[in-house]
mmCIF file of C-alpha atoms in Angstrom:
data_model
loop_
_atom_site.group_PDB
_atom_site.id
_atom_site.type_symbol
_atom_site.label_atom_id
_atom_site.label_comp_id
_atom_site.label_asym_id
_atom_site.label_seq_id
_atom_site.Cartn_x
_atom_site.Cartn_y
_atom_site.Cartn_z
ATOM 1 C CA VAL A 1 33.168 -136.528 110.787
ATOM 2 C CA ILE A 2 36.457 -137.068 110.476
ATOM 3 C CA GLU A 3 38.491 -139.675 112.647
ATOM 4 C CA GLY A 4 42.610 -138.843 113.698
ATOM 5 C CA PRO A 5 45.389 -137.828 115.141
ATOM 6 C CA SER A 6 44.219 -135.181 117.416
ATOM 7 C CA LEU A 7 47.713 -133.928 119.156
ATOM 8 C CA LEU A 8 48.164 -130.640 117.947
ATOM 9 C CA LEU A 9 44.437 -130.425 118.806
ATOM 10 C CA ASP A 10 44.136 -131.052 121.941
ATOM 11 C CA ASN A 11 46.652 -128.058 123.301
ATOM 12 C CA ILE A 12 45.190 -125.673 120.830
ATOM 13 C CA ILE A 13 44.034 -122.487 123.419
ATOM 14 C CA ASP A 14 41.554 -119.754 122.372
ATOM 15 C CA GLN A 15 43.658 -116.586 122.243
ATOM 16 C CA SER A 16 40.744 -114.501 123.234
ATOM 17 C CA THR A 17 39.029 -116.865 126.033
ATOM 18 C CA HIS A 18 42.436 -117.951 127.229
ATOM 19 C CA ASN A 19 39.875 -121.388 127.190
ATOM 20 C CA LYS A 20 41.080 -124.849 126.081
ATOM 21 C CA ILE A 21 39.221 -126.177 122.907
ATOM 22 C CA PRO A 22 37.426 -128.984 123.838
ATOM 23 C CA ASN A 23 39.069 -131.783 122.019
ATOM 24 C CA GLN A 24 37.238 -134.764 120.181
ATOM 25 C CA HIS A 25 37.256 -137.204 123.207
ATOM 26 C CA GLU A 26 35.592 -134.561 125.261
ATOM 27 C CA LEU A 27 32.780 -133.877 123.066
ATOM 28 C CA ARG A 28 31.902 -138.061 122.964
ATOM 29 C CA PRO A 29 28.942 -139.304 124.514
ATOM 30 C CA PRO A 30 29.026 -141.225 127.950
ATOM 31 C CA LYS A 31 30.270 -145.138 127.222
ATOM 32 C CA ALA A 32 27.220 -147.239 126.318
ATOM 33 C CA MET A 33 28.364 -149.090 129.786
ATOM 34 C CA PHE A 34 26.063 -146.084 130.920
ATOM 35 C CA LEU A 35 23.266 -146.752 128.538
ATOM 36 C CA PRO A 36 20.228 -149.448 128.636
ATOM 37 C CA ASN A 37 20.519 -152.798 127.929
ATOM 38 C CA ASN A 38 20.555 -152.994 124.034
ATOM 39 C CA ASN A 39 20.286 -156.530 124.287
ATOM 40 C CA ALA A 40 17.088 -156.595 126.130
ATOM 41 C CA GLN A 41 15.509 -154.324 123.814
ATOM 42 C CA ALA A 42 16.860 -156.349 120.966
ATOM 43 C CA GLU A 43 15.310 -159.536 122.837
ATOM 44 C CA LYS A 44 12.108 -157.996 123.173
ATOM 45 C CA ASP A 45 11.995 -156.461 119.310
ATOM 46 C CA ALA A 46 11.997 -160.206 117.993
ATOM 47 C CA GLN A 47 9.717 -161.702 120.283
ATOM 48 C CA ARG A 48 6.875 -158.932 118.754
ATOM 49 C CA GLN A 49 8.886 -160.094 115.449
ATOM 50 C CA CYS A 50 7.882 -164.024 115.904
ATOM 51 C CA PHE A 51 4.383 -162.785 117.384
ATOM 52 C CA SER A 52 3.546 -160.508 113.988
ATOM 53 C CA ARG A 53 4.859 -163.774 112.112
ATOM 54 C CA ILE A 54 2.667 -166.334 114.025
ATOM 55 C CA GLU A 55 -0.253 -163.852 114.300
ATOM 56 C CA GLY A 56 -0.145 -163.781 110.106
ATOM 57 C CA TRP A 57 0.005 -167.662 109.463
ATOM 58 C CA CYS A 58 -2.867 -167.586 111.932
ATOM 59 C CA ILE A 59 -4.638 -165.075 109.678
ATOM 60 C CA ASP A 60 -3.674 -167.059 106.842
ATOM 61 C CA LYS A 61 -5.435 -170.299 108.010
ATOM 62 C CA ILE A 62 -8.783 -168.296 108.692
ATOM 63 C CA PRO A 63 -11.570 -168.635 106.230
ATOM 64 C CA GLU A 64 -11.356 -165.442 104.005
ATOM 65 C CA ASN A 65 -15.047 -164.687 104.535
ATOM 66 C CA LEU A 66 -14.470 -164.597 108.581
ATOM 67 C CA ARG A 67 -10.798 -162.281 108.501
ATOM 68 C CA SER A 68 -12.702 -159.521 108.883
ATOM 69 C CA GLU A 69 -14.273 -160.367 112.331
ATOM 70 C CA VAL A 70 -11.389 -161.945 114.406
ATOM 71 C CA VAL A 71 -8.339 -160.501 116.106
ATOM 72 C CA VAL A 72 -5.833 -163.055 117.424
ATOM 73 C CA THR A 73 -3.108 -162.555 120.041
ATOM 74 C CA VAL A 74 -0.259 -164.377 120.371
ATOM 75 C CA GLN A 75 1.745 -164.288 123.801
ATOM 76 C CA GLU A 76 4.256 -166.528 125.477
ATOM 77 C CA VAL A 77 2.847 -167.659 129.021
ATOM 78 C CA GLN A 78 5.352 -169.366 131.788
ATOM 79 C CA CYS A 79 4.020 -172.728 132.829
ATOM 80 C CA GLY A 80 5.242 -173.638 136.821
ATOM 81 C CA ASP A 81 3.703 -177.377 135.904
ATOM 82 C CA PRO A 82 6.908 -179.737 135.752
ATOM 83 C CA ASN A 83 5.128 -181.768 133.351
ATOM 84 C CA CYS A 84 4.641 -179.324 130.476
ATOM 85 C CA ALA A 85 6.941 -176.906 128.970
ATOM 86 C CA PRO A 86 8.596 -173.736 131.010
ATOM 87 C CA VAL A 87 6.971 -171.837 128.207
ATOM 88 C CA ASP A 88 3.964 -171.681 126.319
ATOM 89 C CA THR A 89 3.218 -169.964 123.135
ATOM 90 C CA LEU A 90 -0.782 -168.919 123.776
ATOM 91 C CA ILE A 91 -3.044 -167.722 120.520
ATOM 92 C CA THR A 92 -6.091 -166.894 121.451
ATOM 93 C CA ILE A 93 -8.926 -166.606 118.572
ATOM 94 C CA LEU A 94 -11.741 -163.928 118.932
ATOM 95 C CA PHE A 95 -14.370 -162.973 117.175
ATOM 96 C CA ASN A 96 -16.694 -160.270 117.016
ATOM 97 C CA SER A 97 -19.960 -162.676 118.152
ATOM 98 C CA GLY A 98 -18.166 -162.867 121.622
ATOM 99 C CA GLU A 99 -16.890 -166.651 121.050
ATOM 100 C CA SER A 100 -12.936 -167.374 121.327
ATOM 101 C CA GLY A 101 -10.961 -170.695 121.340
ATOM 102 C CA MET A 102 -7.354 -170.816 122.347
ATOM 103 C CA VAL A 103 -4.659 -172.788 120.697
ATOM 104 C CA ALA A 104 -1.119 -173.193 123.545
ATOM 105 C CA LEU A 105 2.591 -174.669 121.713
ATOM 106 C CA PRO A 106 4.549 -176.009 124.440
ATOM 107 C CA MET A 107 7.228 -174.078 123.028
ATOM 108 C CA GLU A 108 8.880 -170.306 123.111
ATOM 109 C CA ALA A 109 7.377 -168.029 119.850
ATOM 110 C CA ARG A 110 11.195 -168.383 117.631
ATOM 111 C CA GLU A 111 10.420 -171.652 118.077
ATOM 112 C CA VAL A 112 7.140 -172.477 116.477
ATOM 113 C CA THR A 113 6.841 -173.625 112.863
ATOM 114 C CA ARG A 114 4.040 -174.132 110.479
ATOM 115 C CA GLU A 115 3.343 -177.098 110.458
ATOM 116 C CA GLU A 116 3.410 -176.969 114.247
ATOM 117 C CA LEU A 117 0.828 -174.487 114.048
ATOM 118 C CA ASP A 118 -1.292 -176.642 111.039
ATOM 119 C CA HIS A 119 -1.470 -179.580 113.322
ATOM 120 C CA GLU A 120 -2.703 -177.918 116.684
ATOM 121 C CA PHE A 121 -4.901 -174.961 114.876
ATOM 122 C CA PRO A 122 -8.886 -175.202 114.979
ATOM 123 C CA THR A 123 -10.434 -176.626 112.465
ATOM 124 C CA VAL A 124 -12.963 -174.792 109.721
ATOM 125 C CA ASP A 125 -16.141 -175.712 111.261
ATOM 126 C CA VAL A 126 -14.719 -175.162 114.693
ATOM 127 C CA LEU A 127 -13.362 -171.307 113.359
ATOM 128 C CA THR A 128 -17.526 -170.927 111.700
ATOM 129 C CA LYS A 129 -19.078 -172.068 114.384
ATOM 130 C CA TRP A 130 -17.294 -169.068 116.950
ATOM 131 C CA HIS A 131 -18.176 -166.529 114.123
ATOM 132 C CA ALA A 132 -21.702 -167.561 114.553
ATOM 133 C CA GLY A 133 -21.597 -167.074 118.064
ATOM 134 C CA GLU A 134 -21.959 -170.781 118.848
ATOM 135 C CA GLU A 135 -19.725 -172.672 120.933
ATOM 136 C CA ALA A 136 -17.354 -175.088 119.643
ATOM 137 C CA GLU A 137 -14.824 -177.651 121.443
ATOM 138 C CA TRP A 138 -11.342 -177.158 120.963
ATOM 139 C CA PRO A 139 -8.847 -179.561 120.970
ATOM 140 C CA PRO A 140 -11.918 -182.029 120.870
ATOM 141 C CA GLU A 141 -10.770 -184.785 123.349
ATOM 142 C CA ASP A 142 -10.975 -183.803 127.054
ATOM 143 C CA ASP A 143 -7.747 -183.305 128.573
ATOM 144 C CA LEU A 144 -6.757 -184.831 132.451
ATOM 145 C CA ASN A 145 -8.060 -182.680 135.140
ATOM 146 C CA ILE A 146 -4.928 -181.151 136.369
ATOM 147 C CA GLY A 147 -4.616 -178.547 139.159
ATOM 148 C CA ALA A 148 -3.033 -175.508 138.675
ATOM 149 C CA PRO A 149 0.204 -175.102 139.077
ATOM 150 C CA GLU A 150 2.205 -172.224 140.779
ATOM 151 C CA MET A 151 1.029 -169.117 138.670
ATOM 152 C CA PRO A 152 3.063 -165.365 138.701
ATOM 153 C CA PRO A 153 1.420 -162.828 140.068
ATOM 154 C CA LEU A 154 -1.154 -160.343 138.145
ATOM 155 C CA ARG A 155 -2.046 -157.041 137.802
ATOM 156 C CA PHE A 156 -5.635 -157.370 139.106
ATOM 157 C CA ASN A 157 -7.761 -158.976 141.717
ATOM 158 C CA VAL A 158 -10.183 -160.550 142.520
ATOM 159 C CA GLY A 159 -13.467 -158.053 143.380
ATOM 160 C CA GLN A 160 -11.673 -155.382 141.013
ATOM 161 C CA ASN A 161 -13.949 -153.641 138.002
ATOM 162 C CA VAL A 162 -11.983 -153.791 134.480
ATOM 163 C CA LEU A 163 -12.657 -153.021 130.978
ATOM 164 C CA CYS A 164 -12.832 -156.173 128.585
ATOM 165 C CA ARG A 165 -12.437 -156.063 124.946
ATOM 166 C CA VAL A 166 -15.109 -158.287 123.254
ATOM 167 C CA GLY A 167 -14.359 -157.507 119.798
ATOM 168 C CA PRO A 168 -12.314 -155.677 117.813
ATOM 169 C CA THR A 169 -13.028 -152.579 119.356
ATOM 170 C CA GLU A 170 -15.693 -152.725 121.164
ATOM 171 C CA TRP A 171 -15.320 -152.585 125.339
ATOM 172 C CA HIS A 172 -17.292 -153.641 128.165
ATOM 173 C CA LYS A 173 -17.033 -153.395 131.819
ATOM 174 C CA GLY A 174 -17.048 -156.568 134.538
ATOM 175 C CA VAL A 175 -15.414 -157.504 137.709
ATOM 176 C CA ILE A 176 -12.953 -159.810 138.198
ATOM 177 C CA VAL A 177 -14.043 -163.429 139.695
ATOM 178 C CA GLN A 178 -11.436 -165.412 139.034
ATOM 179 C CA GLN A 179 -7.607 -165.434 138.383
ATOM 180 C CA TRP A 180 -6.140 -167.778 136.545
ATOM 181 C CA TYR A 181 -9.279 -169.579 135.186
ATOM 182 C CA ARG A 182 -9.301 -172.712 132.768
ATOM 183 C CA GLU A 183 -11.277 -175.404 131.295
ATOM 184 C CA THR A 184 -11.268 -178.990 130.603
ATOM 185 C CA THR A 185 -11.227 -178.587 126.949
ATOM 186 C CA TRP A 186 -8.159 -176.551 127.181
ATOM 187 C CA PRO A 187 -4.893 -178.106 126.349
ATOM 188 C CA ALA A 188 -2.896 -178.933 129.128
ATOM 189 C CA GLY A 189 -0.881 -176.448 130.425
ATOM 190 C CA ALA A 190 -3.322 -173.503 128.862
ATOM 191 C CA TRP A 191 -4.473 -170.992 131.126
ATOM 192 C CA ALA A 192 -6.422 -167.439 131.160
ATOM 193 C CA PRO A 193 -5.261 -164.779 133.764
ATOM 194 C CA TYR A 194 -8.376 -163.809 134.265
ATOM 195 C CA LYS A 195 -12.833 -164.781 134.823
ATOM 196 C CA VAL A 196 -14.842 -162.212 134.110
ATOM 197 C CA ALA A 197 -18.143 -161.748 135.017
ATOM 198 C CA LEU A 198 -19.303 -158.433 132.084
ATOM 199 C CA GLU A 199 -22.362 -156.171 133.720
ATOM 200 C CA ASP A 200 -24.476 -157.488 130.889
ATOM 201 C CA GLY A 201 -24.529 -160.828 132.634
ATOM 202 C CA ARG A 202 -22.091 -162.542 130.825
ATOM 203 C CA SER A 203 -19.158 -164.204 131.996
ATOM 204 C CA ILE A 204 -16.321 -164.736 130.227
ATOM 205 C CA PHE A 205 -12.145 -165.000 130.120
ATOM 206 C CA ALA A 206 -9.211 -162.842 129.671
ATOM 207 C CA PRO A 207 -6.866 -164.276 127.833
ATOM 208 C CA GLY A 208 -3.906 -162.721 128.436
ATOM 209 C CA ASP A 209 -2.945 -159.948 131.196
ATOM 210 C CA MET A 210 -2.280 -156.725 128.659
ATOM 211 C CA ASP A 211 -3.866 -153.480 128.252
ATOM 212 C CA GLN A 212 -5.007 -154.747 124.466
ATOM 213 C CA ILE A 213 -7.617 -156.958 125.863
ATOM 214 C CA ILE A 214 -8.198 -155.919 129.453
ATOM 215 C CA LYS A 215 -7.449 -152.728 131.568
ATOM 216 C CA ALA A 216 -8.466 -151.058 134.857
ATOM 217 C CA ALA A 217 -12.265 -149.473 134.870
ATOM 218 C CA PRO A 218 -12.148 -145.683 135.192
ATOM 219 C CA PRO A 219 -13.405 -144.606 138.849
#
């Protein structure tokens, strides 16, 4: 499209229809002020790129013989505890065996570095035990027994039937038994949105409130 002076074009009359030919300004789309917030979308895209970068670092740290049987997810969670960072980056490591662990970094995803991740990431011994379906404490030291801070609302209520992802492609039906669950061995400020009782008798937690991890069960 060639843009230039349009004073003559603005006054051209179609002699056959006696209608004024629209000038180039009339044919332009609405101004950007009527479009969605491009900055918000750009921020979401940048956040997803940060999540992907951290997931890649995590996979690199997992032994090659275990990588085909693990799912790593990254998300940001808000912490209402005044003693912790306002936003934590929560990393969930889920093996096909059903065992999983969490790493909580007290910073936004864009602030996470390889060095920070290396310092907090589970050892090969712990990862191997999770892969084999064995329990392994991580981090090794016990955290202080702190109360739950004020948490944001969740999609599912206690007693609601859900489907939980327990492997890369495996989903099991269960029921929500607790919101905002944590274990004493988890890092300070780390909370799982749901504790779920599965139909097969197992009790698990859902590390994130997203459809990739937990979703409503069909009626």
